[in-house]
Amino acid sequence: QVQLVESGGGLVQAGGSLRLSCVASGTIFRITTMDWYRQAPGKQRELVATITTIGNTNYADAVKGRFTISRDNAKNTAYLQMNSLKPEDTAVYYCRSSGIGTRAYWGQGTQVTVSS
């Protein structure tokens, strides 16, 4: 069974920082692409950041320059460092794992709330 467990969410003031973690189990982590998604109230879930098996990254325009996705394969963990947070970053953040020929797996989500 594949499980992804996010942590690190919380309440933060605008301009502050949070670091989200996603620990994966039950999968060969090093051959998975890891994504962070978020879903704000009343909005569809959107892709925030992606990191591939070889470390290439992509970011949504809204977070470029502020968020950094990374991974530590030895720890089976993906991270999302969020700096210069804005109220519009408020959302439930989810990690997702995927690989060629496999289904995607989702974490349970962690709430990030940014106050103005």
Coordinates of N, CA and C in Angstrom, one line a residue:
Q1 N 0.8 -1.2 0.0 CA 0.0 0.0 0.0 C 0.9 1.2 0.0
V2 N 0.6 2.2 -0.9 CA 1.3 3.4 -1.0 C 0.6 4.4 -0.1
Q3 N 1.3 5.1 0.8 CA 0.8 6.1 1.6 C 1.7 7.3 1.5
L4 N 1.1 8.5 1.5 CA 1.7 9.8 1.5 C 1.2 10.6 2.6
V5 N 2.1 11.1 3.5 CA 1.6 11.8 4.7 C 2.3 13.2 4.7
E6 N 1.4 14.2 4.6 CA 1.9 15.6 4.6 C 2.0 16.1 6.0
S7 N 2.8 17.0 6.2 CA 2.9 17.7 7.5 C 3.5 19.1 7.2
G8 N 3.4 19.9 8.2 CA 4.1 21.2 8.2 C 3.2 22.4 7.9
G9 N 1.9 22.1 7.7 CA 1.0 23.2 7.5 C 0.7 23.9 8.8
G10 N 0.0 25.1 8.6 CA -0.3 25.8 9.8 C -0.8 27.2 9.4
L11 N -0.8 28.1 10.4 CA -1.2 29.5 10.3 C 0.1 30.3 10.3
V12 N 0.1 31.2 9.3 CA 1.3 32.1 9.2 C 0.8 33.5 8.7
Q13 N 1.6 34.5 9.1 CA 1.3 35.8 8.6 C 1.8 36.0 7.2
A14 N 1.2 36.9 6.5 CA 1.7 37.2 5.1 C 3.1 37.6 5.2
G15 N 3.9 37.1 4.3 CA 5.3 37.4 4.3 C 6.1 36.3 5.0
G16 N 5.5 35.4 5.7 CA 6.1 34.4 6.4 C 6.4 33.2 5.6
S17 N 6.9 32.2 6.2 CA 7.4 31.0 5.5 C 6.9 29.7 6.3
L18 N 6.7 28.7 5.5 CA 6.4 27.4 6.0 C 7.1 26.3 5.1
R19 N 7.4 25.2 5.7 CA 8.0 24.1 5.0 C 7.1 22.9 5.1
L20 N 6.6 22.4 4.0 CA 5.7 21.2 4.0 C 6.6 20.0 3.7
S21 N 6.2 18.9 4.3 CA 6.9 17.6 4.1 C 5.9 16.6 3.7
C22 N 6.3 15.7 2.8 CA 5.5 14.6 2.4 C 6.3 13.3 2.4
V23 N 6.0 12.4 3.4 CA 6.7 11.2 3.5 C 6.0 10.1 2.8
A24 N 6.7 9.4 1.9 CA 6.1 8.3 1.2 C 6.5 7.0 1.7
S25 N 5.6 6.0 1.7 CA 5.9 4.7 2.0 C 5.1 3.7 1.0
G26 N 5.7 2.5 0.9 CA 5.0 1.6 0.0 C 5.3 1.8 -1.4
T27 N 6.2 2.6 -1.8 CA 6.6 2.8 -3.2 C 8.1 3.0 -3.3
I28 N 8.5 2.8 -4.5 CA 10.0 3.0 -4.8 C 10.1 4.5 -5.1
F29 N 10.4 5.2 -4.1 CA 10.3 6.7 -4.1 C 11.2 7.3 -5.2
R30 N 12.3 6.8 -5.3 CA 13.3 7.4 -6.2 C 12.9 7.4 -7.7
I31 N 11.9 6.6 -8.1 CA 11.5 6.5 -9.4 C 10.1 7.1 -9.6
T32 N 9.7 7.9 -8.6 CA 8.4 8.6 -8.7 C 8.6 10.1 -9.0
T33 N 7.7 10.7 -9.7 CA 7.6 12.1 -9.8 C 6.7 12.6 -8.6
M34 N 7.1 13.6 -8.0 CA 6.4 14.1 -6.8 C 5.9 15.5 -7.2
D35 N 4.6 15.7 -6.8 CA 3.9 17.0 -7.0 C 3.3 17.5 -5.8
W36 N 3.2 18.8 -5.7 CA 2.4 19.5 -4.7 C 1.3 20.2 -5.4
Y37 N 0.1 19.9 -4.9 CA -1.1 20.6 -5.4 C -1.7 21.4 -4.2
R38 N -2.6 22.3 -4.5 CA -3.3 22.9 -3.5 C -4.8 23.2 -4.0
Q39 N -5.6 23.3 -3.0 CA -7.0 23.5 -3.3 C -7.5 24.6 -2.3
A40 N -7.9 25.7 -2.8 CA -8.4 26.8 -2.0 C -9.9 26.7 -1.9
P41 N -10.5 27.3 -0.9 CA -12.0 27.2 -0.8 C -12.7 27.7 -2.1
G42 N -13.6 27.0 -2.6 CA -14.3 27.4 -3.8 C -13.6 27.3 -5.1
K43 N -12.4 26.7 -5.1 CA -11.6 26.6 -6.3 C -11.2 25.1 -6.5
Q44 N -10.9 24.9 -7.8 CA -10.4 23.6 -8.1 C -9.0 23.3 -7.7
R45 N -8.6 22.1 -7.5 CA -7.3 21.8 -7.1 C -6.3 22.1 -8.3
E46 N -5.2 22.7 -7.9 CA -4.3 23.2 -8.9 C -2.9 22.7 -8.6
L47 N -2.1 22.4 -9.6 CA -0.7 22.0 -9.5 C 0.1 23.2 -9.1
V48 N 0.9 23.0 -8.0 CA 1.8 24.1 -7.5 C 3.2 23.8 -8.0
A49 N 3.7 22.6 -7.8 CA 5.1 22.4 -8.1 C 5.3 20.9 -8.4
T50 N 6.3 20.6 -9.2 CA 6.6 19.2 -9.6 C 8.1 19.0 -9.5
I51 N 8.5 17.9 -9.1 CA 9.9 17.5 -9.1 C 10.0 16.1 -9.7
T52 N 10.8 15.9 -10.7 CA 10.9 14.6 -11.4 C 11.9 13.7 -10.7
T53 N 12.1 12.5 -11.3 CA 13.0 11.6 -10.7 C 14.5 12.0 -10.8
I54 N 14.8 12.9 -11.7 CA 16.1 13.4 -11.8 C 16.3 14.8 -11.3
G55 N 15.3 15.3 -10.6 CA 15.4 16.6 -9.9 C 15.0 17.8 -10.7
N56 N 14.5 17.6 -11.9 CA 13.9 18.8 -12.6 C 12.7 19.3 -11.9
T57 N 12.5 20.6 -11.9 CA 11.4 21.2 -11.2 C 10.6 22.1 -12.1
N58 N 9.3 22.2 -11.8 CA 8.4 23.1 -12.4 C 7.5 23.7 -11.4
Y59 N 7.1 25.0 -11.6 CA 6.3 25.7 -10.7 C 5.1 26.4 -11.4
A60 N 4.0 26.5 -10.7 CA 3.0 27.4 -11.1 C 3.4 28.8 -11.1
D61 N 3.0 29.6 -12.1 CA 3.4 31.0 -12.1 C 3.1 31.8 -10.8
A62 N 2.1 31.4 -10.2 CA 1.7 32.1 -8.9 C 2.7 32.0 -7.8
V63 N 3.5 30.9 -7.9 CA 4.5 30.6 -6.8 C 5.9 30.7 -7.2
K64 N 6.2 31.0 -8.4 CA 7.6 31.1 -8.9 C 8.3 32.1 -8.1
G65 N 9.5 31.8 -7.7 CA 10.3 32.7 -7.0 C 10.1 32.7 -5.5
R66 N 9.0 32.1 -5.1 CA 8.7 32.0 -3.7 C 8.7 30.6 -3.1
F67 N 8.3 29.6 -3.9 CA 8.2 28.3 -3.4 C 9.4 27.5 -4.0
T68 N 9.8 26.5 -3.3 CA 10.9 25.6 -3.8 C 10.5 24.1 -3.4
I69 N 10.4 23.3 -4.5 CA 10.2 21.9 -4.2 C 11.5 21.1 -4.2
S70 N 11.6 20.2 -3.4 CA 12.8 19.4 -3.3 C 12.5 18.0 -2.9
R71 N 13.4 17.1 -2.9 CA 13.2 15.7 -2.5 C 14.5 15.2 -1.9
D72 N 14.3 14.3 -0.9 CA 15.4 13.5 -0.3 C 15.0 12.1 -0.5
N73 N 15.6 11.4 -1.5 CA 15.3 10.0 -1.8 C 15.6 9.1 -0.6
A74 N 16.7 9.4 0.1 CA 17.1 8.6 1.2 C 16.1 8.6 2.3
K75 N 15.3 9.7 2.4 CA 14.3 9.8 3.4 C 12.9 9.6 2.9
N76 N 12.8 9.3 1.6 CA 11.5 9.1 0.9 C 10.5 10.3 1.2
T77 N 11.1 11.5 1.1 CA 10.4 12.7 1.4 C 10.5 13.7 0.4
A78 N 9.4 14.4 0.1 CA 9.4 15.5 -0.7 C 9.0 16.7 0.1
Y79 N 9.5 17.9 -0.2 CA 9.4 19.1 0.5 C 8.8 20.2 -0.3
L80 N 8.1 21.1 0.3 CA 7.8 22.4 -0.4 C 8.1 23.5 0.6
Q81 N 9.1 24.2 0.3 CA 9.5 25.4 1.0 C 8.7 26.6 0.5
M82 N 8.0 27.2 1.3 CA 7.1 28.3 0.9 C 7.5 29.6 1.6
N83 N 8.0 30.5 0.9 CA 8.5 31.8 1.4 C 7.6 32.9 0.9
S84 N 7.7 34.0 1.5 CA 6.9 35.2 1.1 C 5.4 34.9 0.9
L85 N 4.9 34.2 1.8 CA 3.5 33.7 1.7 C 2.5 34.9 1.6
K86 N 1.5 34.6 0.8 CA 0.4 35.6 0.6 C -0.9 35.0 1.0
P87 N -1.9 35.8 1.3 CA -3.2 35.3 1.7 C -3.8 34.4 0.6
E88 N -3.5 34.7 -0.6 CA -4.0 33.9 -1.7 C -3.4 32.5 -1.8
D89 N -2.3 32.3 -1.0 CA -1.7 30.9 -0.9 C -2.5 30.0 0.0
T90 N -3.5 30.6 0.7 CA -4.3 29.8 1.7 C -5.0 28.7 0.9
A91 N -4.8 27.5 1.4 CA -5.4 26.3 0.7 C -5.0 25.1 1.5
V92 N -5.6 24.0 1.1 CA -5.2 22.7 1.6 C -4.1 22.2 0.6
Y93 N -3.0 21.8 1.0 CA -1.9 21.4 0.2 C -1.8 19.9 0.2
Y94 N -1.7 19.3 -1.0 CA -1.6 17.9 -1.1 C -0.3 17.5 -1.9
C95 N 0.3 16.4 -1.5 CA 1.3 15.8 -2.3 C 0.8 14.7 -3.1
R96 N 1.4 14.4 -4.2 CA 1.0 13.3 -5.1 C 2.3 12.7 -5.6
S97 N 2.2 11.4 -5.7 CA 3.3 10.6 -6.3 C 2.8 9.9 -7.6
S98 N 3.6 9.8 -8.6 CA 3.3 9.2 -9.8 C 4.5 8.6 -10.5
G99 N 4.3 7.7 -11.4 CA 5.4 7.1 -12.1 C 4.8 6.5 -13.4
I100 N 5.7 6.2 -14.3 CA 5.3 5.6 -15.6 C 4.7 4.3 -15.3
G101 N 3.5 4.1 -15.8 CA 2.9 2.8 -15.7 C 2.2 2.5 -14.4
T102 N 2.1 3.6 -13.5 CA 1.5 3.4 -12.2 C 0.4 4.5 -12.0
R103 N -0.5 4.2 -11.2 CA -1.5 5.2 -10.8 C -0.8 6.3 -9.9
A104 N -1.5 7.4 -9.8 CA -1.1 8.4 -8.8 C -1.7 8.2 -7.4
Y105 N -0.9 8.6 -6.5 CA -1.3 8.4 -5.1 C -1.3 9.8 -4.4
W106 N -2.2 10.1 -3.6 CA -2.4 11.4 -2.9 C -2.3 11.3 -1.4
G107 N -1.7 12.3 -0.9 CA -1.7 12.4 0.6 C -3.1 13.0 1.1
Q108 N -3.2 13.1 2.4 CA -4.4 13.5 3.0 C -4.6 15.0 3.0
G109 N -3.6 15.7 2.7 CA -3.6 17.2 2.7 C -3.2 17.8 4.0
T110 N -2.7 19.0 3.9 CA -2.3 19.8 5.1 C -2.8 21.2 4.9
Q111 N -3.4 21.8 5.9 CA -3.9 23.1 5.7 C -2.9 24.2 5.9
V112 N -2.8 25.1 5.0 CA -2.0 26.3 5.1 C -2.9 27.5 5.0
T113 N -2.8 28.3 6.1 CA -3.6 29.5 6.2 C -2.7 30.7 6.3
V114 N -2.8 31.7 5.5 CA -2.0 32.9 5.5 C -2.8 34.0 5.8
S115 N -2.6 34.7 6.9 CA -3.3 35.8 7.3 C -2.7 37.1 6.8
S116 N -3.6 38.1 6.6 CA -3.1 39.4 6.1 C -2.9 40.4 7.3

